[in-house]
PDB file of N, CA and C in Angstrom:
ATOM      1  N   MET A  28      13.788 -55.752 -69.346  1.00  0.00           N
ATOM      2  CA  MET A  28      14.036 -54.511 -68.649  1.00  0.00           C
ATOM      3  C   MET A  28      13.210 -53.407 -69.312  1.00  0.00           C
ATOM      4  N   THR A  29      12.432 -52.731 -68.517  1.00  0.00           N
ATOM      5  CA  THR A  29      11.609 -51.631 -69.026  1.00  0.00           C
ATOM      6  C   THR A  29      12.323 -50.301 -68.813  1.00  0.00           C
ATOM      7  N   VAL A  30      12.149 -49.446 -69.785  1.00  0.00           N
ATOM      8  CA  VAL A  30      12.741 -48.114 -69.712  1.00  0.00           C
ATOM      9  C   VAL A  30      11.637 -47.127 -69.392  1.00  0.00           C
ATOM     10  N   ASP A  31      11.841 -46.358 -68.335  1.00  0.00           N
ATOM     11  CA  ASP A  31      10.864 -45.344 -67.937  1.00  0.00           C
ATOM     12  C   ASP A  31      11.118 -44.089 -68.766  1.00  0.00           C
ATOM     13  N   PRO A  32      10.155 -43.683 -69.615  1.00  0.00           N
ATOM     14  CA  PRO A  32      10.362 -42.504 -70.469  1.00  0.00           C
ATOM     15  C   PRO A  32      10.492 -41.201 -69.687  1.00  0.00           C
ATOM     16  N   LEU A  33      10.096 -41.206 -68.414  1.00  0.00           N
ATOM     17  CA  LEU A  33      10.201 -39.989 -67.612  1.00  0.00           C
ATOM     18  C   LEU A  33      11.563 -39.857 -66.936  1.00  0.00           C
ATOM     19  N   GLN A  34      12.362 -40.886 -66.978  1.00  0.00           N
ATOM     20  CA  GLN A  34      13.693 -40.848 -66.377  1.00  0.00           C
ATOM     21  C   GLN A  34      14.714 -40.393 -67.418  1.00  0.00           C
ATOM     22  N   VAL A  35      14.758 -39.109 -67.633  1.00  0.00           N
ATOM     23  CA  VAL A  35      15.701 -38.540 -68.591  1.00  0.00           C
ATOM     24  C   VAL A  35      16.585 -37.531 -67.873  1.00  0.00           C
ATOM     25  N   GLN A  36      17.772 -37.383 -68.365  1.00  0.00           N
ATOM     26  CA  GLN A  36      18.665 -36.378 -67.809  1.00  0.00           C
ATOM     27  C   GLN A  36      18.429 -35.064 -68.538  1.00  0.00           C
ATOM     28  N   LEU A  37      18.172 -34.040 -67.776  1.00  0.00           N
ATOM     29  CA  LEU A  37      17.974 -32.719 -68.357  1.00  0.00           C
ATOM     30  C   LEU A  37      19.245 -31.904 -68.155  1.00  0.00           C
ATOM     31  N   HIS A  38      19.643 -31.212 -69.190  1.00  0.00           N
ATOM     32  CA  HIS A  38      20.808 -30.342 -69.077  1.00  0.00           C
ATOM     33  C   HIS A  38      20.484 -29.034 -69.789  1.00  0.00           C
ATOM     34  N   ASP A  39      20.498 -27.991 -69.039  1.00  0.00           N
ATOM     35  CA  ASP A  39      20.176 -26.672 -69.561  1.00  0.00           C
ATOM     36  C   ASP A  39      21.366 -25.763 -69.258  1.00  0.00           C
ATOM     37  N   ASP A  40      22.134 -25.439 -70.284  1.00  0.00           N
ATOM     38  CA  ASP A  40      23.343 -24.632 -70.090  1.00  0.00           C
ATOM     39  C   ASP A  40      23.050 -23.273 -69.472  1.00  0.00           C
ATOM     40  N   VAL A  41      21.959 -22.647 -69.888  1.00  0.00           N
ATOM     41  CA  VAL A  41      21.608 -21.325 -69.352  1.00  0.00           C
ATOM     42  C   VAL A  41      21.280 -21.438 -67.866  1.00  0.00           C
ATOM     43  N   LEU A  42      20.527 -22.465 -67.496  1.00  0.00           N
ATOM     44  CA  LEU A  42      20.185 -22.662 -66.086  1.00  0.00           C
ATOM     45  C   LEU A  42      21.438 -22.915 -65.252  1.00  0.00           C
ATOM     46  N   VAL A  43      22.346 -23.705 -65.765  1.00  0.00           N
ATOM     47  CA  VAL A  43      23.595 -23.977 -65.049  1.00  0.00           C
ATOM     48  C   VAL A  43      24.369 -22.675 -64.831  1.00  0.00           C
ATOM     49  N   GLN A  44      24.431 -21.814 -65.838  1.00  0.00           N
ATOM     50  CA  GLN A  44      25.129 -20.531 -65.707  1.00  0.00           C
ATOM     51  C   GLN A  44      24.439 -19.636 -64.684  1.00  0.00           C
ATOM     52  N   GLU A  45      23.107 -19.618 -64.689  1.00  0.00           N
ATOM     53  CA  GLU A  45      22.370 -18.796 -63.734  1.00  0.00           C
ATOM     54  C   GLU A  45      22.588 -19.288 -62.310  1.00  0.00           C
ATOM     55  N   ILE A  46      22.616 -20.599 -62.132  1.00  0.00           N
ATOM     56  CA  ILE A  46      22.864 -21.158 -60.802  1.00  0.00           C
ATOM     57  C   ILE A  46      24.271 -20.796 -60.340  1.00  0.00           C
ATOM     58  N   GLN A  47      25.242 -20.837 -61.237  1.00  0.00           N
ATOM     59  CA  GLN A  47      26.618 -20.471 -60.883  1.00  0.00           C
ATOM     60  C   GLN A  47      26.694 -18.998 -60.470  1.00  0.00           C
ATOM     61  N   LEU A  48      26.026 -18.110 -61.212  1.00  0.00           N
ATOM     62  CA  LEU A  48      26.019 -16.688 -60.848  1.00  0.00           C
ATOM     63  C   LEU A  48      25.377 -16.476 -59.484  1.00  0.00           C
ATOM     64  N   LEU A  49      24.253 -17.139 -59.254  1.00  0.00           N
ATOM     65  CA  LEU A  49      23.567 -17.010 -57.969  1.00  0.00           C
ATOM     66  C   LEU A  49      24.450 -17.526 -56.838  1.00  0.00           C
ATOM     67  N   THR A  50      25.114 -18.637 -57.074  1.00  0.00           N
ATOM     68  CA  THR A  50      26.022 -19.187 -56.070  1.00  0.00           C
ATOM     69  C   THR A  50      27.151 -18.206 -55.768  1.00  0.00           C
ATOM     70  N   ASP A  51      27.718 -17.605 -56.798  1.00  0.00           N
ATOM     71  CA  ASP A  51      28.781 -16.615 -56.604  1.00  0.00           C
ATOM     72  C   ASP A  51      28.285 -15.434 -55.775  1.00  0.00           C
ATOM     73  N   LEU A  52      27.062 -14.986 -56.042  1.00  0.00           N
ATOM     74  CA  LEU A  52      26.494 -13.866 -55.281  1.00  0.00           C
ATOM     75  C   LEU A  52      26.267 -14.247 -53.820  1.00  0.00           C
ATOM     76  N   ILE A  53      25.762 -15.451 -53.593  1.00  0.00           N
ATOM     77  CA  ILE A  53      25.510 -15.906 -52.218  1.00  0.00           C
ATOM     78  C   ILE A  53      26.820 -15.984 -51.440  1.00  0.00           C
ATOM     79  N   VAL A  54      27.850 -16.537 -52.060  1.00  0.00           N
ATOM     80  CA  VAL A  54      29.151 -16.646 -51.392  1.00  0.00           C
ATOM     81  C   VAL A  54      29.706 -15.257 -51.086  1.00  0.00           C
ATOM     82  N   ALA A  55      29.638 -14.350 -52.045  1.00  0.00           N
ATOM     83  CA  ALA A  55      30.155 -12.992 -51.833  1.00  0.00           C
ATOM     84  C   ALA A  55      29.389 -12.282 -50.721  1.00  0.00           C
ATOM     85  N   ALA A  56      28.081 -12.431 -50.708  1.00  0.00           N
ATOM     86  CA  ALA A  56      27.271 -11.784 -49.674  1.00  0.00           C
ATOM     87  C   ALA A  56      27.568 -12.375 -48.300  1.00  0.00           C
ATOM     88  N   THR A  57      27.789 -13.671 -48.253  1.00  0.00           N
ATOM     89  CA  THR A  57      28.091 -14.333 -46.987  1.00  0.00           C
ATOM     90  C   THR A  57      29.437 -13.880 -46.433  1.00  0.00           C
ATOM     91  N   GLU A  58      30.401 -13.682 -47.308  1.00  0.00           N
ATOM     92  CA  GLU A  58      31.742 -13.292 -46.875  1.00  0.00           C
ATOM     93  C   GLU A  58      31.873 -11.795 -46.600  1.00  0.00           C
ATOM     94  N   ALA A  59      30.933 -10.996 -47.063  1.00  0.00           N
ATOM     95  CA  ALA A  59      31.023  -9.541 -46.905  1.00  0.00           C
ATOM     96  C   ALA A  59      30.670  -9.126 -45.479  1.00  0.00           C
ATOM     97  N   SER A  60      31.325  -8.085 -45.011  1.00  0.00           N
ATOM     98  CA  SER A  60      31.048  -7.582 -43.662  1.00  0.00           C
ATOM     99  C   SER A  60      29.900  -6.574 -43.654  1.00  0.00           C
ATOM    100  N   ARG A  61      29.473  -6.161 -44.841  1.00  0.00           N
ATOM    101  CA  ARG A  61      28.359  -5.207 -44.963  1.00  0.00           C
ATOM    102  C   ARG A  61      27.614  -5.528 -46.257  1.00  0.00           C
ATOM    103  N   PRO A  62      26.445  -4.936 -46.462  1.00  0.00           N
ATOM    104  CA  PRO A  62      25.725  -5.195 -47.723  1.00  0.00           C
ATOM    105  C   PRO A  62      26.580  -4.799 -48.935  1.00  0.00           C
ATOM    106  N   LEU A  63      26.471  -5.577 -49.987  1.00  0.00           N
ATOM    107  CA  LEU A  63      27.239  -5.296 -51.201  1.00  0.00           C
ATOM    108  C   LEU A  63      26.598  -4.158 -51.983  1.00  0.00           C
ATOM    109  N   ASP A  64      27.422  -3.213 -52.419  1.00  0.00           N
ATOM    110  CA  ASP A  64      26.898  -2.134 -53.256  1.00  0.00           C
ATOM    111  C   ASP A  64      26.915  -2.582 -54.719  1.00  0.00           C
ATOM    112  N   ALA A  65      26.435  -1.730 -55.596  1.00  0.00           N
ATOM    113  CA  ALA A  65      26.319  -2.082 -57.017  1.00  0.00           C
ATOM    114  C   ALA A  65      27.675  -2.413 -57.632  1.00  0.00           C
ATOM    115  N   HIS A  66      28.712  -1.694 -57.223  1.00  0.00           N
ATOM    116  CA  HIS A  66      30.048  -1.944 -57.776  1.00  0.00           C
ATOM    117  C   HIS A  66      30.561  -3.324 -57.362  1.00  0.00           C
ATOM    118  N   ALA A  67      30.322  -3.690 -56.106  1.00  0.00           N
ATOM    119  CA  ALA A  67      30.755  -5.006 -55.629  1.00  0.00           C
ATOM    120  C   ALA A  67      29.980  -6.114 -56.336  1.00  0.00           C
ATOM    121  N   LEU A  68      28.679  -5.914 -56.525  1.00  0.00           N
ATOM    122  CA  LEU A  68      27.872  -6.908 -57.239  1.00  0.00           C
ATOM    123  C   LEU A  68      28.345  -7.062 -58.678  1.00  0.00           C
ATOM    124  N   ASP A  69      28.630  -5.947 -59.324  1.00  0.00           N
ATOM    125  CA  ASP A  69      29.139  -5.999 -60.700  1.00  0.00           C
ATOM    126  C   ASP A  69      30.445  -6.789 -60.765  1.00  0.00           C
ATOM    127  N   ALA A  70      31.320  -6.565 -59.789  1.00  0.00           N
ATOM    128  CA  ALA A  70      32.603  -7.271 -59.768  1.00  0.00           C
ATOM    129  C   ALA A  70      32.392  -8.773 -59.601  1.00  0.00           C
ATOM    130  N   VAL A  71      31.481  -9.159 -58.715  1.00  0.00           N
ATOM    131  CA  VAL A  71      31.186 -10.584 -58.508  1.00  0.00           C
ATOM    132  C   VAL A  71      30.653 -11.206 -59.790  1.00  0.00           C
ATOM    133  N   LEU A  72      29.823 -10.467 -60.503  1.00  0.00           N
ATOM    134  CA  LEU A  72      29.219 -10.980 -61.732  1.00  0.00           C
ATOM    135  C   LEU A  72      30.148 -10.875 -62.937  1.00  0.00           C
ATOM    136  N   GLY A  73      31.307 -10.249 -62.738  1.00  0.00           N
ATOM    137  CA  GLY A  73      32.260 -10.128 -63.838  1.00  0.00           C
ATOM    138  C   GLY A  73      31.894  -9.060 -64.848  1.00  0.00           C
ATOM    139  N   LEU A  74      31.097  -8.094 -64.422  1.00  0.00           N
ATOM    140  CA  LEU A  74      30.697  -6.999 -65.308  1.00  0.00           C
ATOM    141  C   LEU A  74      31.756  -5.903 -65.295  1.00  0.00           C
ATOM    142  N   PRO A  75      31.865  -5.146 -66.372  1.00  0.00           N
ATOM    143  CA  PRO A  75      32.842  -4.049 -66.392  1.00  0.00           C
ATOM    144  C   PRO A  75      32.447  -2.963 -65.392  1.00  0.00           C
ATOM    145  N   ALA A  76      33.438  -2.207 -64.952  1.00  0.00           N
ATOM    146  CA  ALA A  76      33.187  -1.123 -64.002  1.00  0.00           C
ATOM    147  C   ALA A  76      32.235  -0.110 -64.620  1.00  0.00           C
ATOM    148  N   ARG A  77      31.378   0.434 -63.788  1.00  0.00           N
ATOM    149  CA  ARG A  77      30.428   1.445 -64.261  1.00  0.00           C
ATOM    150  C   ARG A  77      31.142   2.767 -64.455  1.00  0.00           C
ATOM    151  N   ARG A  78      30.698   3.494 -65.460  1.00  0.00           N
ATOM    152  CA  ARG A  78      31.239   4.836 -65.680  1.00  0.00           C
ATOM    153  C   ARG A  78      30.569   5.798 -64.712  1.00  0.00           C
ATOM    154  N   ALA A  79      31.340   6.745 -64.213  1.00  0.00           N
ATOM    155  CA  ALA A  79      30.837   7.696 -63.217  1.00  0.00           C
ATOM    156  C   ALA A  79      29.778   8.623 -63.786  1.00  0.00           C
ATOM    157  N   ASP A  80      29.782   8.849 -65.106  1.00  0.00           N
ATOM    158  CA  ASP A  80      28.829   9.795 -65.687  1.00  0.00           C
ATOM    159  C   ASP A  80      27.477   9.154 -65.996  1.00  0.00           C
ATOM    160  N   ARG A  81      27.344   7.859 -65.776  1.00  0.00           N
ATOM    161  CA  ARG A  81      26.058   7.203 -66.024  1.00  0.00           C
ATOM    162  C   ARG A  81      25.172   7.317 -64.794  1.00  0.00           C
ATOM    163  N   VAL A  82      23.903   7.530 -65.002  1.00  0.00           N
ATOM    164  CA  VAL A  82      22.951   7.611 -63.901  1.00  0.00           C
ATOM    165  C   VAL A  82      22.490   6.195 -63.583  1.00  0.00           C
ATOM    166  N   PRO A  83      22.672   5.737 -62.331  1.00  0.00           N
ATOM    167  CA  PRO A  83      22.249   4.382 -62.000  1.00  0.00           C
ATOM    168  C   PRO A  83      20.727   4.254 -61.997  1.00  0.00           C
ATOM    169  N   VAL A  84      20.252   3.091 -62.353  1.00  0.00           N
ATOM    170  CA  VAL A  84      18.818   2.811 -62.323  1.00  0.00           C
ATOM    171  C   VAL A  84      18.496   2.198 -60.976  1.00  0.00           C
ATOM    172  N   VAL A  85      17.520   2.777 -60.286  1.00  0.00           N
ATOM    173  CA  VAL A  85      17.085   2.211 -59.010  1.00  0.00           C
ATOM    174  C   VAL A  85      15.842   1.373 -59.256  1.00  0.00           C
ATOM    175  N   PRO A  86      15.591   0.350 -58.428  1.00  0.00           N
ATOM    176  CA  PRO A  86      14.464  -0.557 -58.665  1.00  0.00           C
ATOM    177  C   PRO A  86      13.119   0.133 -58.858  1.00  0.00           C
ATOM    178  N   THR A  87      12.872   1.253 -58.180  1.00  0.00           N
ATOM    179  CA  THR A  87      11.579   1.920 -58.325  1.00  0.00           C
ATOM    180  C   THR A  87      11.388   2.476 -59.727  1.00  0.00           C
ATOM    181  N   GLN A  88      12.487   2.779 -60.420  1.00  0.00           N
ATOM    182  CA  GLN A  88      12.384   3.289 -61.787  1.00  0.00           C
ATOM    183  C   GLN A  88      11.989   2.188 -62.763  1.00  0.00           C
ATOM    184  N   LEU A  89      12.253   0.947 -62.418  1.00  0.00           N
ATOM    185  CA  LEU A  89      11.943  -0.159 -63.310  1.00  0.00           C
ATOM    186  C   LEU A  89      10.454  -0.474 -63.350  1.00  0.00           C
ATOM    187  N   THR A  90       9.727  -0.172 -62.287  1.00  0.00           N
ATOM    188  CA  THR A  90       8.311  -0.518 -62.222  1.00  0.00           C
ATOM    189  C   THR A  90       7.412   0.572 -62.778  1.00  0.00           C
ATOM    190  N   ALA A  91       7.944   1.748 -63.001  1.00  0.00           N
ATOM    191  CA  ALA A  91       7.122   2.870 -63.485  1.00  0.00           C
ATOM    192  C   ALA A  91       6.773   2.721 -64.943  1.00  0.00           C
TER     193      ALA A  91
END
């Protein structure tokens, strides 16, 4: 019996966690009746509530 060295099981804990987060976001977006705002996304991701005195970062600010 020959063993194929390319037939290995890969397990990446970080990738598994990222896939789970993405899956949670897809499910939440599918079930939502409107686009999810930042607060709803944070809740899906299990992040703490944002403080009202913080200025949110918009995507255009990230590329500058």
